[in-house]
PDB file of C-alpha atoms in Angstrom:
ATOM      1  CA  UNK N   1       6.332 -21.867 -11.669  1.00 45.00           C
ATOM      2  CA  UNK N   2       7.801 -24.371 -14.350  1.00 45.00           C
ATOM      3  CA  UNK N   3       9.597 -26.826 -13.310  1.00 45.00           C
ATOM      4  CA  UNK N   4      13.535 -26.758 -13.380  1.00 46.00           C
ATOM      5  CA  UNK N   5      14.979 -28.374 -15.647  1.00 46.00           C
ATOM      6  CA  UNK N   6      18.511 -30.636 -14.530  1.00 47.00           C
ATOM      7  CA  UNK N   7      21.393 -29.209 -13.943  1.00 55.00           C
ATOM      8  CA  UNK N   8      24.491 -30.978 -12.637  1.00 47.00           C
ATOM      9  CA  UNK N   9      27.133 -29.249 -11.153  1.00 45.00           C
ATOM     10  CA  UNK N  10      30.902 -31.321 -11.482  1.00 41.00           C
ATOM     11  CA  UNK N  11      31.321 -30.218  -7.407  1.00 40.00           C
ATOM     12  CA  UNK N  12      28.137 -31.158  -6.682  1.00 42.00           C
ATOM     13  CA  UNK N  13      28.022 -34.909  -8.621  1.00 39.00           C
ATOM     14  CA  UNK N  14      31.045 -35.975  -6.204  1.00 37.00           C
ATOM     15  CA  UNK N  15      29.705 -34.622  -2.901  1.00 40.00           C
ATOM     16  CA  UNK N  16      25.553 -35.923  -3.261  1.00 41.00           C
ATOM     17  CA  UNK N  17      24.168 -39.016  -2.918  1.00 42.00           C
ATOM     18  CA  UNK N  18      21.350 -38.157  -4.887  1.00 43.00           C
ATOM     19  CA  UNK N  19      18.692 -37.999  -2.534  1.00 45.00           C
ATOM     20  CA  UNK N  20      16.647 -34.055  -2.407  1.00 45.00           C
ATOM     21  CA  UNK N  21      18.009 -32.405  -0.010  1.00 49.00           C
ATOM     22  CA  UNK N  22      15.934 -32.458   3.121  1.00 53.00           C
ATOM     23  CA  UNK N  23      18.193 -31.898   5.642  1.00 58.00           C
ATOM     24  CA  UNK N  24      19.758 -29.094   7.567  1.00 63.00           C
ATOM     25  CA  UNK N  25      22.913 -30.463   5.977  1.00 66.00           C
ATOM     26  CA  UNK N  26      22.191 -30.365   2.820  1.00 68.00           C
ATOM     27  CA  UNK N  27      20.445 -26.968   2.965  1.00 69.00           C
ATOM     28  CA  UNK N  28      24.034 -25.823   4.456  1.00 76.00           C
ATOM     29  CA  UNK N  29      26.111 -27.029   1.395  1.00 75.00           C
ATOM     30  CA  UNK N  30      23.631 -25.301  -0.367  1.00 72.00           C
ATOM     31  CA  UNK N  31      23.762 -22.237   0.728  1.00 79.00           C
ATOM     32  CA  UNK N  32      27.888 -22.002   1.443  1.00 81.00           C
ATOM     33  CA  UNK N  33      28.321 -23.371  -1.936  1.00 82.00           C
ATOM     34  CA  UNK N  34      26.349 -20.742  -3.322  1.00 80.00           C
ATOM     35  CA  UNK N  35      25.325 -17.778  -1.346  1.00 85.00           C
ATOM     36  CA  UNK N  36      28.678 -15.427  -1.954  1.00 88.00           C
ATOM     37  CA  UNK N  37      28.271 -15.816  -5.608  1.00 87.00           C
ATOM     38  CA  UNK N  38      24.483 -15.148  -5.941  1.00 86.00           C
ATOM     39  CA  UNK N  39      24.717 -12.504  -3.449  1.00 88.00           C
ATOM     40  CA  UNK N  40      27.568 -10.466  -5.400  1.00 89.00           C
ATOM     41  CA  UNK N  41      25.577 -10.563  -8.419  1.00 90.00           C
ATOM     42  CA  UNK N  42      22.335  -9.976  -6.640  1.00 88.00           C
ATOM     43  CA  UNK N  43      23.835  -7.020  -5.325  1.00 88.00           C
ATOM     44  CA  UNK N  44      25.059  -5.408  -8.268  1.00 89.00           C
ATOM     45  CA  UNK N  45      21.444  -5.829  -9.993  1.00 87.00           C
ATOM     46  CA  UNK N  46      19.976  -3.640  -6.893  1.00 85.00           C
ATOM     47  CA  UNK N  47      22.932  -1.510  -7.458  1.00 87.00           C
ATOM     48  CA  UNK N  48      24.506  -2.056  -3.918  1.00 84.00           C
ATOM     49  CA  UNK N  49      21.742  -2.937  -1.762  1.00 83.00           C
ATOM     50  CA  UNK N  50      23.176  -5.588   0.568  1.00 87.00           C
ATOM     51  CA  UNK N  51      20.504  -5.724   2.688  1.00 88.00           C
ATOM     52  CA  UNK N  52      17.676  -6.221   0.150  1.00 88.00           C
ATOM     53  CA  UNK N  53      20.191  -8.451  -2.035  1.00 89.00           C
ATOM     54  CA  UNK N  54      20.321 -10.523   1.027  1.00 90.00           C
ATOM     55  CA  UNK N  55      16.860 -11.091   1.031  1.00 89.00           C
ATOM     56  CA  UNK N  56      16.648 -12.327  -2.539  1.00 88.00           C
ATOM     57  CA  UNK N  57      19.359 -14.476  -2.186  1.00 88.00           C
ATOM     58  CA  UNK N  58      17.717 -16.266   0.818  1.00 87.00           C
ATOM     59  CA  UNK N  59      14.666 -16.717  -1.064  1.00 88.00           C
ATOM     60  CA  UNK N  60      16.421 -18.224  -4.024  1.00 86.00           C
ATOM     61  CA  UNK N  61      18.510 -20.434  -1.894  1.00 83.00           C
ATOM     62  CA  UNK N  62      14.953 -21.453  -0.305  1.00 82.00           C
ATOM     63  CA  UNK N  63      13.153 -22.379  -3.270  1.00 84.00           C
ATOM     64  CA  UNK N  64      15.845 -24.420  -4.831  1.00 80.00           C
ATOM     65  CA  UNK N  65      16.095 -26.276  -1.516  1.00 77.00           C
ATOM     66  CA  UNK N  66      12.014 -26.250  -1.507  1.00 80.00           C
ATOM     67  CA  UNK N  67      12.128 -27.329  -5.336  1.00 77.00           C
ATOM     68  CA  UNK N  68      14.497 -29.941  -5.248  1.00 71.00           C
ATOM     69  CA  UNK N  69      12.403 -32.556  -3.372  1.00 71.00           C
ATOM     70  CA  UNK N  70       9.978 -32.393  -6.594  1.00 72.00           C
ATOM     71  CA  UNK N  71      13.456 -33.271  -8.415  1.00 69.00           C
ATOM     72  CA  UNK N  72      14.938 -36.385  -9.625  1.00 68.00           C
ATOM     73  CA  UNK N  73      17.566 -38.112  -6.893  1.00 66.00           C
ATOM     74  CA  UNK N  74      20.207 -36.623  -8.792  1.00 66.00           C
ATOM     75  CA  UNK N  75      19.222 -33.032  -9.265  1.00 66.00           C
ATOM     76  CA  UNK N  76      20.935 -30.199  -8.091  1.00 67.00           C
ATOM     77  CA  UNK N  77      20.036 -26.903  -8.620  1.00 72.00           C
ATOM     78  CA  UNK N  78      22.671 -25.161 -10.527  1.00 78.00           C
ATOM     79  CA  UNK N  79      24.321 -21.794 -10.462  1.00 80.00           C
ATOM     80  CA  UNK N  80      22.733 -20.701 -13.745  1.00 85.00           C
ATOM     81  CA  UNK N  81      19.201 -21.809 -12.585  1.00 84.00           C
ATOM     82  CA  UNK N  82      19.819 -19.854  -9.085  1.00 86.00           C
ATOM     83  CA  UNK N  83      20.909 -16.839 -11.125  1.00 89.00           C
ATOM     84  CA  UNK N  84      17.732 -17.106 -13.606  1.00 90.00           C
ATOM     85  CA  UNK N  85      15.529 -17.236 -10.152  1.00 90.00           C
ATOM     86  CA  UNK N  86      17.531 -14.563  -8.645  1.00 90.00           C
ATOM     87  CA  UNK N  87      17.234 -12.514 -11.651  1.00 92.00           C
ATOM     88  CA  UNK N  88      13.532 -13.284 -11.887  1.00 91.00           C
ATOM     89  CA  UNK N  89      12.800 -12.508  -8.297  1.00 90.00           C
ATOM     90  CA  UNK N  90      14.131  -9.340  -8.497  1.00 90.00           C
ATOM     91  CA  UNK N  91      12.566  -8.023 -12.203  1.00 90.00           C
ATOM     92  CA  UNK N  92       9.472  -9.081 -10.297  1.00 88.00           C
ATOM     93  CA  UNK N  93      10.362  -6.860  -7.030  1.00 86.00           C
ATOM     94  CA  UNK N  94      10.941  -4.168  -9.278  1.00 86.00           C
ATOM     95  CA  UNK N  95       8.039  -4.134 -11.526  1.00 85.00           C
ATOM     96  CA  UNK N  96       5.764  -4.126  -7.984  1.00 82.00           C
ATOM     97  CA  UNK N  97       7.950  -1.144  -6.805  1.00 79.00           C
ATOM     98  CA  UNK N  98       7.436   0.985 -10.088  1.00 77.00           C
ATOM     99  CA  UNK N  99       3.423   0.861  -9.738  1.00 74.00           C
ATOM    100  CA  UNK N 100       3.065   2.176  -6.378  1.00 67.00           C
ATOM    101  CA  UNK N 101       2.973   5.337  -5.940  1.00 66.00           C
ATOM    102  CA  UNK N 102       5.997   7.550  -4.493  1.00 65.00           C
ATOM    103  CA  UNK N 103       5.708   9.473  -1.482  1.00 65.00           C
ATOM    104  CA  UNK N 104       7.488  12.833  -0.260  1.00 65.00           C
ATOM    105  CA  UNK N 105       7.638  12.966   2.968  1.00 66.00           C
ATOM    106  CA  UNK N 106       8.712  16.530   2.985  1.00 66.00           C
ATOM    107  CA  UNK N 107       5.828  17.522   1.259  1.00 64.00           C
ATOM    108  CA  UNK N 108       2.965  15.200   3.162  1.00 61.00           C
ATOM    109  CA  UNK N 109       4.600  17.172   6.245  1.00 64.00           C
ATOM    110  CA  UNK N 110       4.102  20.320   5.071  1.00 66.00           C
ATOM    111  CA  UNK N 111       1.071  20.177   3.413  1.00 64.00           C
ATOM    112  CA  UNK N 112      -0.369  17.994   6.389  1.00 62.00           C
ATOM    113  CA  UNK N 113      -3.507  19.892   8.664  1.00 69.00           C
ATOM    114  CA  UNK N 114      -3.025  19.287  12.116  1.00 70.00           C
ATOM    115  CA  UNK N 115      -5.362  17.341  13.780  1.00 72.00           C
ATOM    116  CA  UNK N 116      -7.320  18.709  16.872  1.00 78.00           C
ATOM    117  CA  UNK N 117      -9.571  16.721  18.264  1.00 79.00           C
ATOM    118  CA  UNK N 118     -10.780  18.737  20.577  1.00 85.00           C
ATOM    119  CA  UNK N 119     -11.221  21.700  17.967  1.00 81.00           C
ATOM    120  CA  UNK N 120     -13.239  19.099  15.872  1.00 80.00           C
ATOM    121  CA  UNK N 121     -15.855  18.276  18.774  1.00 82.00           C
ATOM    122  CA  UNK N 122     -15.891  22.294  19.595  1.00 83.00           C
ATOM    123  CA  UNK N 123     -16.463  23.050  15.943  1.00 80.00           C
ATOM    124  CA  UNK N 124     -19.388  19.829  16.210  1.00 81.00           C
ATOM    125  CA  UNK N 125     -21.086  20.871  19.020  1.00 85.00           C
ATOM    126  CA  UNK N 126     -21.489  24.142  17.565  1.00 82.00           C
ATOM    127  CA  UNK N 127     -22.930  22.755  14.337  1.00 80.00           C
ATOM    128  CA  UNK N 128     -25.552  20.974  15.951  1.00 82.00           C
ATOM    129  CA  UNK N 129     -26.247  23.676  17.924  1.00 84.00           C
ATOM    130  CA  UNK N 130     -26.609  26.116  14.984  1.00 83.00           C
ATOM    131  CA  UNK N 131     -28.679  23.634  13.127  1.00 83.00           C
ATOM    132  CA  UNK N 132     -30.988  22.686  15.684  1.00 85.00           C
ATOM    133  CA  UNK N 133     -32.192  26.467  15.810  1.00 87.00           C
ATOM    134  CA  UNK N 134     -32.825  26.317  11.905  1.00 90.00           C
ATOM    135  CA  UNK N 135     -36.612  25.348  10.762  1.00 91.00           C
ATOM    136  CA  UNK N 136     -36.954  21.758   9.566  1.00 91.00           C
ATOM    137  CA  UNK N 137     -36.721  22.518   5.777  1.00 92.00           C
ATOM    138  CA  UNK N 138     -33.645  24.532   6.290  1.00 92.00           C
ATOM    139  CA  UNK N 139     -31.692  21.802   8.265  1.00 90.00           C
ATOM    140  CA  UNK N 140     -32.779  19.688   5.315  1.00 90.00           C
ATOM    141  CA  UNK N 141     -31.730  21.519   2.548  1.00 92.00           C
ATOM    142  CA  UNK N 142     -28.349  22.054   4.166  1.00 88.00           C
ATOM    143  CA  UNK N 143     -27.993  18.702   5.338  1.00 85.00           C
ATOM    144  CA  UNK N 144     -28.821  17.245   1.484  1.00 89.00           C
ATOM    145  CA  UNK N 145     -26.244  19.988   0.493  1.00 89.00           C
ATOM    146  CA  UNK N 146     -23.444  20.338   2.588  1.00 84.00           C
ATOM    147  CA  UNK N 147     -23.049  17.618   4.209  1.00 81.00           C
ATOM    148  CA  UNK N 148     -24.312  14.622   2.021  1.00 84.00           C
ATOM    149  CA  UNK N 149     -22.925  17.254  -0.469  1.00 86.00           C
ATOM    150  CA  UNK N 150     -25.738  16.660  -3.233  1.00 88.00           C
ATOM    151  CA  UNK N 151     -26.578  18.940  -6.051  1.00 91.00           C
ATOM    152  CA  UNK N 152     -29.331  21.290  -5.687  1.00 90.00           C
ATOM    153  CA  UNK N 153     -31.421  19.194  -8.630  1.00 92.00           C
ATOM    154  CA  UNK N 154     -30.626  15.992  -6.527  1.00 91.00           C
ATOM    155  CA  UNK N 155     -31.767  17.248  -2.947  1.00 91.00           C
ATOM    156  CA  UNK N 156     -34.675  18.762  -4.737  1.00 92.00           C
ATOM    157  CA  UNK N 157     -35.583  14.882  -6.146  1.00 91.00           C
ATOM    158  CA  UNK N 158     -34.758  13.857  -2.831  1.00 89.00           C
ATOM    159  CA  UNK N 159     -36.962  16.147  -0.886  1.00 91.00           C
ATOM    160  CA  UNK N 160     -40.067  16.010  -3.558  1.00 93.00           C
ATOM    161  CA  UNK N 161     -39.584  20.217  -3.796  1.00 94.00           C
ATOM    162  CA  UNK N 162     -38.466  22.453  -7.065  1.00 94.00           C
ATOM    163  CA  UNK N 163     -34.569  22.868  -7.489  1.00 93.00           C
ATOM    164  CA  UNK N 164     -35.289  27.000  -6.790  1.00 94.00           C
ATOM    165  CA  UNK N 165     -36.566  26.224  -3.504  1.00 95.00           C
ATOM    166  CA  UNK N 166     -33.989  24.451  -3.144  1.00 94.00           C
ATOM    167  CA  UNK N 167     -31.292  27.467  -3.086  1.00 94.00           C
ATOM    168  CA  UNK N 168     -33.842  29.481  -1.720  1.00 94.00           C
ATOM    169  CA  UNK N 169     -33.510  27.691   1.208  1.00 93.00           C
ATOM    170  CA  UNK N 170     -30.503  27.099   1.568  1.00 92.00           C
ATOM    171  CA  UNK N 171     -29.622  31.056   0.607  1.00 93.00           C
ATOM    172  CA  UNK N 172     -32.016  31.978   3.885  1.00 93.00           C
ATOM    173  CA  UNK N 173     -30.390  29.006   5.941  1.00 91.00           C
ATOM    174  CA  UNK N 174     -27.119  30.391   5.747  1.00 89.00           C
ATOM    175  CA  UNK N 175     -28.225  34.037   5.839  1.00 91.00           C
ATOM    176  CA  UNK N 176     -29.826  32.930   9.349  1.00 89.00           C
ATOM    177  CA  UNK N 177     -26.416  31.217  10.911  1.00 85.00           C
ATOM    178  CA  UNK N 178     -24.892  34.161  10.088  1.00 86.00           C
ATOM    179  CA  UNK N 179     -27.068  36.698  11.766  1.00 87.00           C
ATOM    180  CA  UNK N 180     -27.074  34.398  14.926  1.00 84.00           C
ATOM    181  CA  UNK N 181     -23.536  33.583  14.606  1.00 77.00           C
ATOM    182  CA  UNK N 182     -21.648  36.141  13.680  1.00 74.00           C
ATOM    183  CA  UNK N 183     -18.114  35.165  15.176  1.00 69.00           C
ATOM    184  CA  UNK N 184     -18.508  32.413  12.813  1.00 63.00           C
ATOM    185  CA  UNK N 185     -19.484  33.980   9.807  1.00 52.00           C
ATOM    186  CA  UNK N 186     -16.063  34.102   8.329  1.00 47.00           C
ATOM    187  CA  UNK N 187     -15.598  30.107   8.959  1.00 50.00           C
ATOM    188  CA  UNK N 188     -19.098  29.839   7.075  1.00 46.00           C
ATOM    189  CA  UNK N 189     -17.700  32.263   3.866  1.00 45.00           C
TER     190      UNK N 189
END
């Protein structure tokens, strides 16, 4: 942040002594001297939004109080230079706001799956128990593929066999579940 360059205010000149201010005091004539002014126009730049104009303003009146002890005795910060960090504050706000993302609720909610724990330790048992009755190089193949989810040339690398053993197996794996399982066989199409 550069620093601020002087800025006397005629109101201001009479009422300071020239010391930063560092006081609750001085913080105070900041802020009444300034606050209805910076948050009218504050406001109209987040066309209405008194709460988040409030905000801004607070942070503005913060900084100049923070910045003024780097200041000269006789600095004040000045209503232009609280409007230029108001007005900076907020471009900044709003150029965060434009890169995220926007969510629809509506739609999240009614494209959202409900979640079932208990169905999803059901549905796990089951799998393991399905699996387990498969021969070693079928429970292989399908774990490589399904749930790794690998390419058939990549499980074949990673199991040192030929890509067409590959889907062989894992045609006659799934061909097995559903001859055992046949309630299932339409979760497994």
């Amino acid at each position: 942040m550069s620093t601020p360059t002087t800025c006397h205010d005629t109101e201001s000149s009479h009422r300071r002594t020239g010391s930063a201010p560092t006081s609750d005091a001085s913080f105070r004539e900041l802020f009444e001297r300034h606050h209805g002014p910076l948050l009218r126009y504050v406001s109209r730049l987040m066309g209405g939004d008194r709460q988040r104009a409030e905000d801004f303003v607070q942070e503005t009146l913060l900084r100049a109080w923070l910045s003024s002890a780097d200041q000269p005795p006789d600095w004040s910060p000045c209503r232009t230079w609280l409007f230029r960090v108001a007005h900076n504050l907020v471009v900044d706000w709003t150029r965060r706001e434009q890169t995220r993302p926007e969510y629809h609720q509506e739609l999240l909610e009614s494209h959202a799956e409900p979640v079932d724990p208990i169905g999803q330790v059901v549905h796990r048992r089951f799998l393991v128990h399905a699996l387990s009755r498969l021969s070693l190089p079928h429970r292989e193949v399908l774990f490589y593929v399904y749930v790794l989810g690998w390419t058939g040339p990549d499980a074949a690398d990673a199991l040192s066999i030929p890509p067409g053993t590959v889907k062989s197996r894992t045609h006659h794996a799934i061909r097995e579940l559903r001859r055992r399982h046949p309630e299932e066989a339409l979760v497994a199409a």
